[in-house]
PDB file of C-alpha atoms in Angstrom:
ATOM      1  CA  UNK A   1     136.689 147.311 183.656  1.00 78.00           C
ATOM      2  CA  UNK A   2     140.380 146.490 184.165  1.00 89.00           C
ATOM      3  CA  UNK A   3     140.854 145.664 180.474  1.00 89.00           C
ATOM      4  CA  UNK A   4     139.438 149.006 179.344  1.00 87.00           C
ATOM      5  CA  UNK A   5     141.481 150.881 181.957  1.00 91.00           C
ATOM      6  CA  UNK A   6     144.736 149.155 180.969  1.00 94.00           C
ATOM      7  CA  UNK A   7     144.108 149.893 177.273  1.00 90.00           C
ATOM      8  CA  UNK A   8     143.589 153.597 178.019  1.00 91.00           C
ATOM      9  CA  UNK A   9     146.726 153.715 180.167  1.00 94.00           C
ATOM     10  CA  UNK A  10     148.734 151.837 177.533  1.00 90.00           C
ATOM     11  CA  UNK A  11     147.746 154.228 174.748  1.00 88.00           C
ATOM     12  CA  UNK A  12     148.489 157.242 176.930  1.00 91.00           C
ATOM     13  CA  UNK A  13     151.904 155.983 178.079  1.00 90.00           C
ATOM     14  CA  UNK A  14     152.961 154.932 174.563  1.00 86.00           C
ATOM     15  CA  UNK A  15     151.922 158.238 172.992  1.00 86.00           C
ATOM     16  CA  UNK A  16     153.418 160.314 175.816  1.00 90.00           C
ATOM     17  CA  UNK A  17     156.695 158.392 175.631  1.00 88.00           C
ATOM     18  CA  UNK A  18     157.076 159.001 171.892  1.00 87.00           C
ATOM     19  CA  UNK A  19     156.351 162.715 172.286  1.00 88.00           C
ATOM     20  CA  UNK A  20     158.830 163.073 175.154  1.00 88.00           C
ATOM     21  CA  UNK A  21     161.688 161.191 173.471  1.00 86.00           C
ATOM     22  CA  UNK A  22     161.203 161.967 169.765  1.00 83.00           C
ATOM     23  CA  UNK A  23     158.844 164.945 169.697  1.00 80.00           C
ATOM     24  CA  UNK A  24     156.487 165.259 166.728  1.00 71.00           C
ATOM     25  CA  UNK A  25     159.075 164.439 164.052  1.00 65.00           C
ATOM     26  CA  UNK A  26     158.061 160.779 163.477  1.00 58.00           C
ATOM     27  CA  UNK A  27     154.376 161.617 162.853  1.00 58.00           C
ATOM     28  CA  UNK A  28     152.723 158.762 160.969  1.00 57.00           C
ATOM     29  CA  UNK A  29     155.676 156.398 161.426  1.00 67.00           C
ATOM     30  CA  UNK A  30     154.374 153.000 162.633  1.00 66.00           C
ATOM     31  CA  UNK A  31     157.820 152.230 164.088  1.00 77.00           C
ATOM     32  CA  UNK A  32     158.007 155.385 166.206  1.00 84.00           C
ATOM     33  CA  UNK A  33     157.661 153.205 169.315  1.00 85.00           C
ATOM     34  CA  UNK A  34     160.670 151.126 168.277  1.00 87.00           C
ATOM     35  CA  UNK A  35     162.695 154.265 167.629  1.00 88.00           C
ATOM     36  CA  UNK A  36     161.705 155.622 171.044  1.00 89.00           C
ATOM     37  CA  UNK A  37     162.769 152.455 172.865  1.00 90.00           C
ATOM     38  CA  UNK A  38     165.996 152.225 170.859  1.00 90.00           C
ATOM     39  CA  UNK A  39     166.940 155.787 171.756  1.00 88.00           C
ATOM     40  CA  UNK A  40     166.054 155.359 175.429  1.00 88.00           C
ATOM     41  CA  UNK A  41     167.114 151.740 176.154  1.00 90.00           C
ATOM     42  CA  UNK A  42     169.453 150.714 173.345  1.00 90.00           C
ATOM     43  CA  UNK A  43     169.441 148.799 170.070  1.00 91.00           C
ATOM     44  CA  UNK A  44     168.545 145.372 171.508  1.00 93.00           C
ATOM     45  CA  UNK A  45     165.413 146.676 173.242  1.00 92.00           C
ATOM     46  CA  UNK A  46     164.483 148.560 170.058  1.00 90.00           C
ATOM     47  CA  UNK A  47     164.776 145.391 167.967  1.00 92.00           C
ATOM     48  CA  UNK A  48     162.570 143.479 170.426  1.00 93.00           C
ATOM     49  CA  UNK A  49     159.897 146.186 170.244  1.00 90.00           C
ATOM     50  CA  UNK A  50     160.128 146.247 166.426  1.00 90.00           C
ATOM     51  CA  UNK A  51     159.548 142.466 166.325  1.00 92.00           C
ATOM     52  CA  UNK A  52     156.537 142.833 168.645  1.00 90.00           C
ATOM     53  CA  UNK A  53     155.110 145.598 166.435  1.00 87.00           C
ATOM     54  CA  UNK A  54     155.468 143.397 163.351  1.00 88.00           C
ATOM     55  CA  UNK A  55     153.726 140.561 165.216  1.00 90.00           C
ATOM     56  CA  UNK A  56     150.956 143.015 166.064  1.00 87.00           C
ATOM     57  CA  UNK A  57     150.367 143.701 162.360  1.00 83.00           C
ATOM     58  CA  UNK A  58     149.723 139.970 161.882  1.00 87.00           C
ATOM     59  CA  UNK A  59     147.812 139.153 165.066  1.00 90.00           C
ATOM     60  CA  UNK A  60     145.546 142.206 165.212  1.00 87.00           C
ATOM     61  CA  UNK A  61     143.867 141.688 161.790  1.00 84.00           C
ATOM     62  CA  UNK A  62     143.360 138.007 162.613  1.00 86.00           C
ATOM     63  CA  UNK A  63     141.672 138.855 165.925  1.00 88.00           C
ATOM     64  CA  UNK A  64     139.518 141.583 164.354  1.00 85.00           C
ATOM     65  CA  UNK A  65     138.526 139.242 161.529  1.00 86.00           C
ATOM     66  CA  UNK A  66     137.600 136.478 163.958  1.00 84.00           C
ATOM     67  CA  UNK A  67     135.716 138.805 166.317  1.00 86.00           C
ATOM     68  CA  UNK A  68     133.777 140.836 163.756  1.00 85.00           C
ATOM     69  CA  UNK A  69     132.638 137.696 161.965  1.00 87.00           C
ATOM     70  CA  UNK A  70     130.200 137.446 164.901  1.00 88.00           C
ATOM     71  CA  UNK A  71     128.461 140.598 163.646  1.00 87.00           C
ATOM     72  CA  UNK A  72     127.828 138.891 160.307  1.00 88.00           C
ATOM     73  CA  UNK A  73     126.679 135.818 162.226  1.00 89.00           C
ATOM     74  CA  UNK A  74     124.116 137.888 164.148  1.00 89.00           C
ATOM     75  CA  UNK A  75     123.006 139.546 160.894  1.00 87.00           C
ATOM     76  CA  UNK A  76     122.347 136.120 159.393  1.00 88.00           C
ATOM     77  CA  UNK A  77     120.475 134.914 162.496  1.00 89.00           C
ATOM     78  CA  UNK A  78     118.317 138.074 162.474  1.00 87.00           C
ATOM     79  CA  UNK A  79     117.607 137.484 158.752  1.00 84.00           C
ATOM     80  CA  UNK A  80     119.214 140.721 157.671  1.00 86.00           C
ATOM     81  CA  UNK A  81     121.906 138.788 155.785  1.00 87.00           C
ATOM     82  CA  UNK A  82     121.652 135.520 153.844  1.00 89.00           C
ATOM     83  CA  UNK A  83     121.363 132.580 156.223  1.00 87.00           C
ATOM     84  CA  UNK A  84     124.446 130.848 154.813  1.00 87.00           C
ATOM     85  CA  UNK A  85     126.594 133.608 156.327  1.00 88.00           C
ATOM     86  CA  UNK A  86     125.445 132.421 159.780  1.00 87.00           C
ATOM     87  CA  UNK A  87     126.242 128.731 159.298  1.00 88.00           C
ATOM     88  CA  UNK A  88     128.691 127.208 161.760  1.00 90.00           C
ATOM     89  CA  UNK A  89     131.197 124.420 161.296  1.00 89.00           C
ATOM     90  CA  UNK A  90     131.485 121.412 163.608  1.00 89.00           C
ATOM     91  CA  UNK A  91     133.387 123.557 166.126  1.00 90.00           C
ATOM     92  CA  UNK A  92     130.567 126.135 166.102  1.00 88.00           C
ATOM     93  CA  UNK A  93     132.698 128.749 164.374  1.00 88.00           C
ATOM     94  CA  UNK A  94     131.084 131.025 161.713  1.00 89.00           C
ATOM     95  CA  UNK A  95     133.521 129.880 159.068  1.00 90.00           C
ATOM     96  CA  UNK A  96     131.555 131.355 156.135  1.00 91.00           C
ATOM     97  CA  UNK A  97     131.601 134.811 157.699  1.00 91.00           C
ATOM     98  CA  UNK A  98     135.333 134.560 158.426  1.00 91.00           C
ATOM     99  CA  UNK A  99     136.074 133.369 154.882  1.00 91.00           C
ATOM    100  CA  UNK A 100     134.032 136.192 153.337  1.00 88.00           C
ATOM    101  CA  UNK A 101     135.831 138.845 155.394  1.00 87.00           C
ATOM    102  CA  UNK A 102     139.215 137.285 154.606  1.00 89.00           C
ATOM    103  CA  UNK A 103     138.558 137.225 150.860  1.00 90.00           C
ATOM    104  CA  UNK A 104     137.415 140.861 150.849  1.00 86.00           C
ATOM    105  CA  UNK A 105     140.502 141.895 152.839  1.00 85.00           C
ATOM    106  CA  UNK A 106     142.806 139.956 150.493  1.00 89.00           C
ATOM    107  CA  UNK A 107     141.290 141.612 147.425  1.00 89.00           C
ATOM    108  CA  UNK A 108     141.612 145.068 148.989  1.00 84.00           C
ATOM    109  CA  UNK A 109     145.209 144.462 150.095  1.00 84.00           C
ATOM    110  CA  UNK A 110     146.152 143.020 146.700  1.00 87.00           C
ATOM    111  CA  UNK A 111     144.779 146.001 144.802  1.00 84.00           C
ATOM    112  CA  UNK A 112     146.210 148.659 147.141  1.00 79.00           C
ATOM    113  CA  UNK A 113     149.622 147.183 147.939  1.00 79.00           C
ATOM    114  CA  UNK A 114     150.457 145.144 144.808  1.00 82.00           C
ATOM    115  CA  UNK A 115     148.505 146.179 141.713  1.00 83.00           C
ATOM    116  CA  UNK A 116     148.515 149.976 142.174  1.00 78.00           C
ATOM    117  CA  UNK A 117     152.240 150.214 143.127  1.00 77.00           C
ATOM    118  CA  UNK A 118     153.102 148.000 140.157  1.00 79.00           C
ATOM    119  CA  UNK A 119     151.845 150.670 137.764  1.00 77.00           C
ATOM    120  CA  UNK A 120     153.115 153.663 139.764  1.00 69.00           C
ATOM    121  CA  UNK A 121     156.458 155.420 139.144  1.00 69.00           C
ATOM    122  CA  UNK A 122     159.321 154.041 141.217  1.00 58.00           C
ATOM    123  CA  UNK A 123     159.606 157.202 143.332  1.00 60.00           C
ATOM    124  CA  UNK A 124     155.871 157.148 144.050  1.00 69.00           C
ATOM    125  CA  UNK A 125     155.753 153.417 144.748  1.00 67.00           C
ATOM    126  CA  UNK A 126     158.504 153.800 147.342  1.00 64.00           C
ATOM    127  CA  UNK A 127     156.286 155.958 149.571  1.00 75.00           C
ATOM    128  CA  UNK A 128     152.876 154.737 148.426  1.00 78.00           C
ATOM    129  CA  UNK A 129     152.556 151.964 151.006  1.00 76.00           C
ATOM    130  CA  UNK A 130     153.203 154.359 153.878  1.00 76.00           C
ATOM    131  CA  UNK A 131     150.751 156.899 152.460  1.00 81.00           C
ATOM    132  CA  UNK A 132     148.070 154.255 151.958  1.00 82.00           C
ATOM    133  CA  UNK A 133     148.600 152.904 155.459  1.00 81.00           C
ATOM    134  CA  UNK A 134     148.054 156.296 157.084  1.00 84.00           C
ATOM    135  CA  UNK A 135     145.098 157.192 154.877  1.00 87.00           C
ATOM    136  CA  UNK A 136     143.399 153.866 155.561  1.00 86.00           C
ATOM    137  CA  UNK A 137     144.007 154.259 159.312  1.00 86.00           C
ATOM    138  CA  UNK A 138     142.286 157.660 159.286  1.00 89.00           C
ATOM    139  CA  UNK A 139     139.446 156.477 157.056  1.00 89.00           C
ATOM    140  CA  UNK A 140     138.913 153.509 159.380  1.00 87.00           C
ATOM    141  CA  UNK A 141     138.868 155.846 162.373  1.00 88.00           C
ATOM    142  CA  UNK A 142     136.284 157.980 160.587  1.00 89.00           C
ATOM    143  CA  UNK A 143     134.058 154.968 159.845  1.00 87.00           C
ATOM    144  CA  UNK A 144     134.438 153.677 163.412  1.00 87.00           C
ATOM    145  CA  UNK A 145     133.592 157.074 164.903  1.00 91.00           C
ATOM    146  CA  UNK A 146     130.506 157.442 162.711  1.00 89.00           C
ATOM    147  CA  UNK A 147     129.261 153.934 163.513  1.00 88.00           C
ATOM    148  CA  UNK A 148     130.044 154.276 167.229  1.00 91.00           C
ATOM    149  CA  UNK A 149     128.067 157.525 167.400  1.00 93.00           C
ATOM    150  CA  UNK A 150     124.943 155.574 166.466  1.00 92.00           C
ATOM    151  CA  UNK A 151     125.278 153.513 169.645  1.00 91.00           C
ATOM    152  CA  UNK A 152     124.459 156.707 171.547  1.00 93.00           C
ATOM    153  CA  UNK A 153     122.033 158.055 168.937  1.00 93.00           C
ATOM    154  CA  UNK A 154     120.058 154.806 169.130  1.00 93.00           C
ATOM    155  CA  UNK A 155     119.764 155.130 172.912  1.00 92.00           C
ATOM    156  CA  UNK A 156     118.163 158.554 172.476  1.00 93.00           C
ATOM    157  CA  UNK A 157     115.872 157.132 169.789  1.00 94.00           C
ATOM    158  CA  UNK A 158     114.792 154.257 172.053  1.00 92.00           C
ATOM    159  CA  UNK A 159     114.037 156.686 174.861  1.00 92.00           C
ATOM    160  CA  UNK A 160     111.953 158.956 172.641  1.00 93.00           C
ATOM    161  CA  UNK A 161     110.019 155.980 171.246  1.00 93.00           C
ATOM    162  CA  UNK A 162     108.983 154.623 174.657  1.00 92.00           C
ATOM    163  CA  UNK A 163     110.305 156.520 177.729  1.00 91.00           C
ATOM    164  CA  UNK A 164     108.401 154.314 180.186  1.00 91.00           C
ATOM    165  CA  UNK A 165     109.819 151.042 178.849  1.00 91.00           C
ATOM    166  CA  UNK A 166     113.252 152.625 178.570  1.00 91.00           C
ATOM    167  CA  UNK A 167     113.294 153.622 182.246  1.00 89.00           C
ATOM    168  CA  UNK A 168     111.926 150.221 183.287  1.00 89.00           C
ATOM    169  CA  UNK A 169     114.867 148.415 181.661  1.00 89.00           C
ATOM    170  CA  UNK A 170     117.663 150.651 182.945  1.00 89.00           C
ATOM    171  CA  UNK A 171     120.563 148.869 184.640  1.00 87.00           C
ATOM    172  CA  UNK A 172     122.524 152.097 185.181  1.00 84.00           C
ATOM    173  CA  UNK A 173     121.321 155.288 186.870  1.00 89.00           C
ATOM    174  CA  UNK A 174     119.693 157.554 184.285  1.00 89.00           C
ATOM    175  CA  UNK A 175     122.023 160.546 184.957  1.00 91.00           C
ATOM    176  CA  UNK A 176     125.084 158.354 184.363  1.00 91.00           C
ATOM    177  CA  UNK A 177     123.606 157.019 181.125  1.00 91.00           C
ATOM    178  CA  UNK A 178     122.800 160.503 179.814  1.00 93.00           C
ATOM    179  CA  UNK A 179     126.299 161.679 180.758  1.00 94.00           C
ATOM    180  CA  UNK A 180     127.752 158.778 178.742  1.00 92.00           C
ATOM    181  CA  UNK A 181     125.492 159.660 175.802  1.00 93.00           C
ATOM    182  CA  UNK A 182     126.617 163.299 175.806  1.00 94.00           C
ATOM    183  CA  UNK A 183     130.331 162.569 176.308  1.00 94.00           C
ATOM    184  CA  UNK A 184     130.302 159.632 173.888  1.00 93.00           C
ATOM    185  CA  UNK A 185     128.642 161.634 171.132  1.00 94.00           C
ATOM    186  CA  UNK A 186     131.003 164.581 171.637  1.00 95.00           C
ATOM    187  CA  UNK A 187     134.007 162.242 171.573  1.00 93.00           C
ATOM    188  CA  UNK A 188     132.829 160.740 168.282  1.00 93.00           C
ATOM    189  CA  UNK A 189     132.395 164.228 166.803  1.00 94.00           C
ATOM    190  CA  UNK A 190     135.913 165.227 167.906  1.00 93.00           C
ATOM    191  CA  UNK A 191     137.324 162.000 166.459  1.00 91.00           C
ATOM    192  CA  UNK A 192     135.537 162.604 163.159  1.00 92.00           C
ATOM    193  CA  UNK A 193     136.873 166.155 162.896  1.00 92.00           C
ATOM    194  CA  UNK A 194     140.386 165.102 163.907  1.00 90.00           C
ATOM    195  CA  UNK A 195     140.569 162.211 161.444  1.00 89.00           C
ATOM    196  CA  UNK A 196     139.122 164.289 158.629  1.00 89.00           C
ATOM    197  CA  UNK A 197     140.887 167.635 159.062  1.00 89.00           C
ATOM    198  CA  UNK A 198     144.421 166.886 160.314  1.00 88.00           C
ATOM    199  CA  UNK A 199     146.832 164.944 158.128  1.00 88.00           C
ATOM    200  CA  UNK A 200     148.921 162.195 159.737  1.00 83.00           C
ATOM    201  CA  UNK A 201     151.601 162.739 157.107  1.00 82.00           C
ATOM    202  CA  UNK A 202     151.636 166.488 156.368  1.00 83.00           C
ATOM    203  CA  UNK A 203     154.973 166.138 154.571  1.00 80.00           C
ATOM    204  CA  UNK A 204     153.374 163.933 151.908  1.00 82.00           C
ATOM    205  CA  UNK A 205     149.711 165.042 152.018  1.00 84.00           C
ATOM    206  CA  UNK A 206     148.737 168.490 153.260  1.00 86.00           C
ATOM    207  CA  UNK A 207     145.554 169.151 155.235  1.00 87.00           C
ATOM    208  CA  UNK A 208     143.833 170.672 152.201  1.00 87.00           C
ATOM    209  CA  UNK A 209     144.068 167.427 150.217  1.00 88.00           C
ATOM    210  CA  UNK A 210     143.892 165.138 153.256  1.00 90.00           C
ATOM    211  CA  UNK A 211     140.220 165.709 154.061  1.00 90.00           C
ATOM    212  CA  UNK A 212     139.273 165.180 150.413  1.00 91.00           C
ATOM    213  CA  UNK A 213     141.143 161.869 150.199  1.00 90.00           C
ATOM    214  CA  UNK A 214     140.084 160.499 153.598  1.00 90.00           C
ATOM    215  CA  UNK A 215     136.526 161.807 153.287  1.00 90.00           C
ATOM    216  CA  UNK A 216     136.235 160.459 149.751  1.00 90.00           C
ATOM    217  CA  UNK A 217     137.443 156.986 150.730  1.00 87.00           C
ATOM    218  CA  UNK A 218     135.086 156.965 153.716  1.00 87.00           C
ATOM    219  CA  UNK A 219     132.163 158.029 151.522  1.00 89.00           C
ATOM    220  CA  UNK A 220     132.971 155.296 148.991  1.00 88.00           C
ATOM    221  CA  UNK A 221     133.121 152.708 151.798  1.00 84.00           C
ATOM    222  CA  UNK A 222     129.748 153.828 153.177  1.00 85.00           C
ATOM    223  CA  UNK A 223     128.128 153.760 149.719  1.00 90.00           C
ATOM    224  CA  UNK A 224     129.533 150.311 148.935  1.00 87.00           C
ATOM    225  CA  UNK A 225     128.417 149.044 152.361  1.00 85.00           C
ATOM    226  CA  UNK A 226     124.928 150.473 151.844  1.00 88.00           C
ATOM    227  CA  UNK A 227     124.551 148.868 148.425  1.00 91.00           C
ATOM    228  CA  UNK A 228     125.902 145.567 149.738  1.00 86.00           C
ATOM    229  CA  UNK A 229     123.541 145.751 152.718  1.00 86.00           C
ATOM    230  CA  UNK A 230     120.532 146.310 150.443  1.00 89.00           C
ATOM    231  CA  UNK A 231     121.462 143.364 148.229  1.00 89.00           C
ATOM    232  CA  UNK A 232     122.114 141.124 151.232  1.00 87.00           C
ATOM    233  CA  UNK A 233     118.848 142.179 152.904  1.00 87.00           C
ATOM    234  CA  UNK A 234     116.863 141.482 149.733  1.00 90.00           C
ATOM    235  CA  UNK A 235     118.450 138.012 149.536  1.00 87.00           C
ATOM    236  CA  UNK A 236     117.562 137.395 153.195  1.00 87.00           C
ATOM    237  CA  UNK A 237     113.967 138.526 152.576  1.00 86.00           C
ATOM    238  CA  UNK A 238     113.743 136.177 149.587  1.00 88.00           C
ATOM    239  CA  UNK A 239     115.004 133.280 151.697  1.00 83.00           C
ATOM    240  CA  UNK A 240     112.421 134.048 154.386  1.00 82.00           C
ATOM    241  CA  UNK A 241     109.593 134.125 151.812  1.00 83.00           C
ATOM    242  CA  UNK A 242     110.828 130.890 150.231  1.00 76.00           C
TER     243      UNK A 242
END
């Protein structure tokens, strides 16, 4: 409870501070926080914040990679993914899942940030990394919002399938749960519309092209994930039969 509350407060304070000090000018700038602190508290404080932001770009992917490997682990245990993805090392860490995610991320980063800029004009390459960063952030938000919506959609599905069993296993009051379902679904819809319609970098990519680029990347990700899921599930079924 306290962790979730502090995260919400932190996001609100950080966003409000940037808007108060800098306005909307630094839209899409990942160092807007550092610029805000530098303007309000001086250069030394700004440098400290910039260093912390750079550390965040290293630590956050590592934590996400380590945490979400557990989803692949559960998929392997439930025989929806090949069993080797669920194997643990001597420290009971799903090392195969972590390695697979790391390799995929390295390939993606290499293509987007090294190979494509190498063949782009110098003027384009200079701004390409920033454009890619903002597009990927919005596409990720879109994928997260779509997947999160199914947490609430599944609750409705479970209730419709067996209302009696659903009510028997409630640990929250039913009105509170239905309120969460309604608000959660609406929040996901708003997030989807916001990420798809409004450009983070309108100076480089206008709203008319933004939704095509972000929506297209999201669609490609969903198609690739669906094909990969079918192949992985068929391999898991084969292992179960064998």
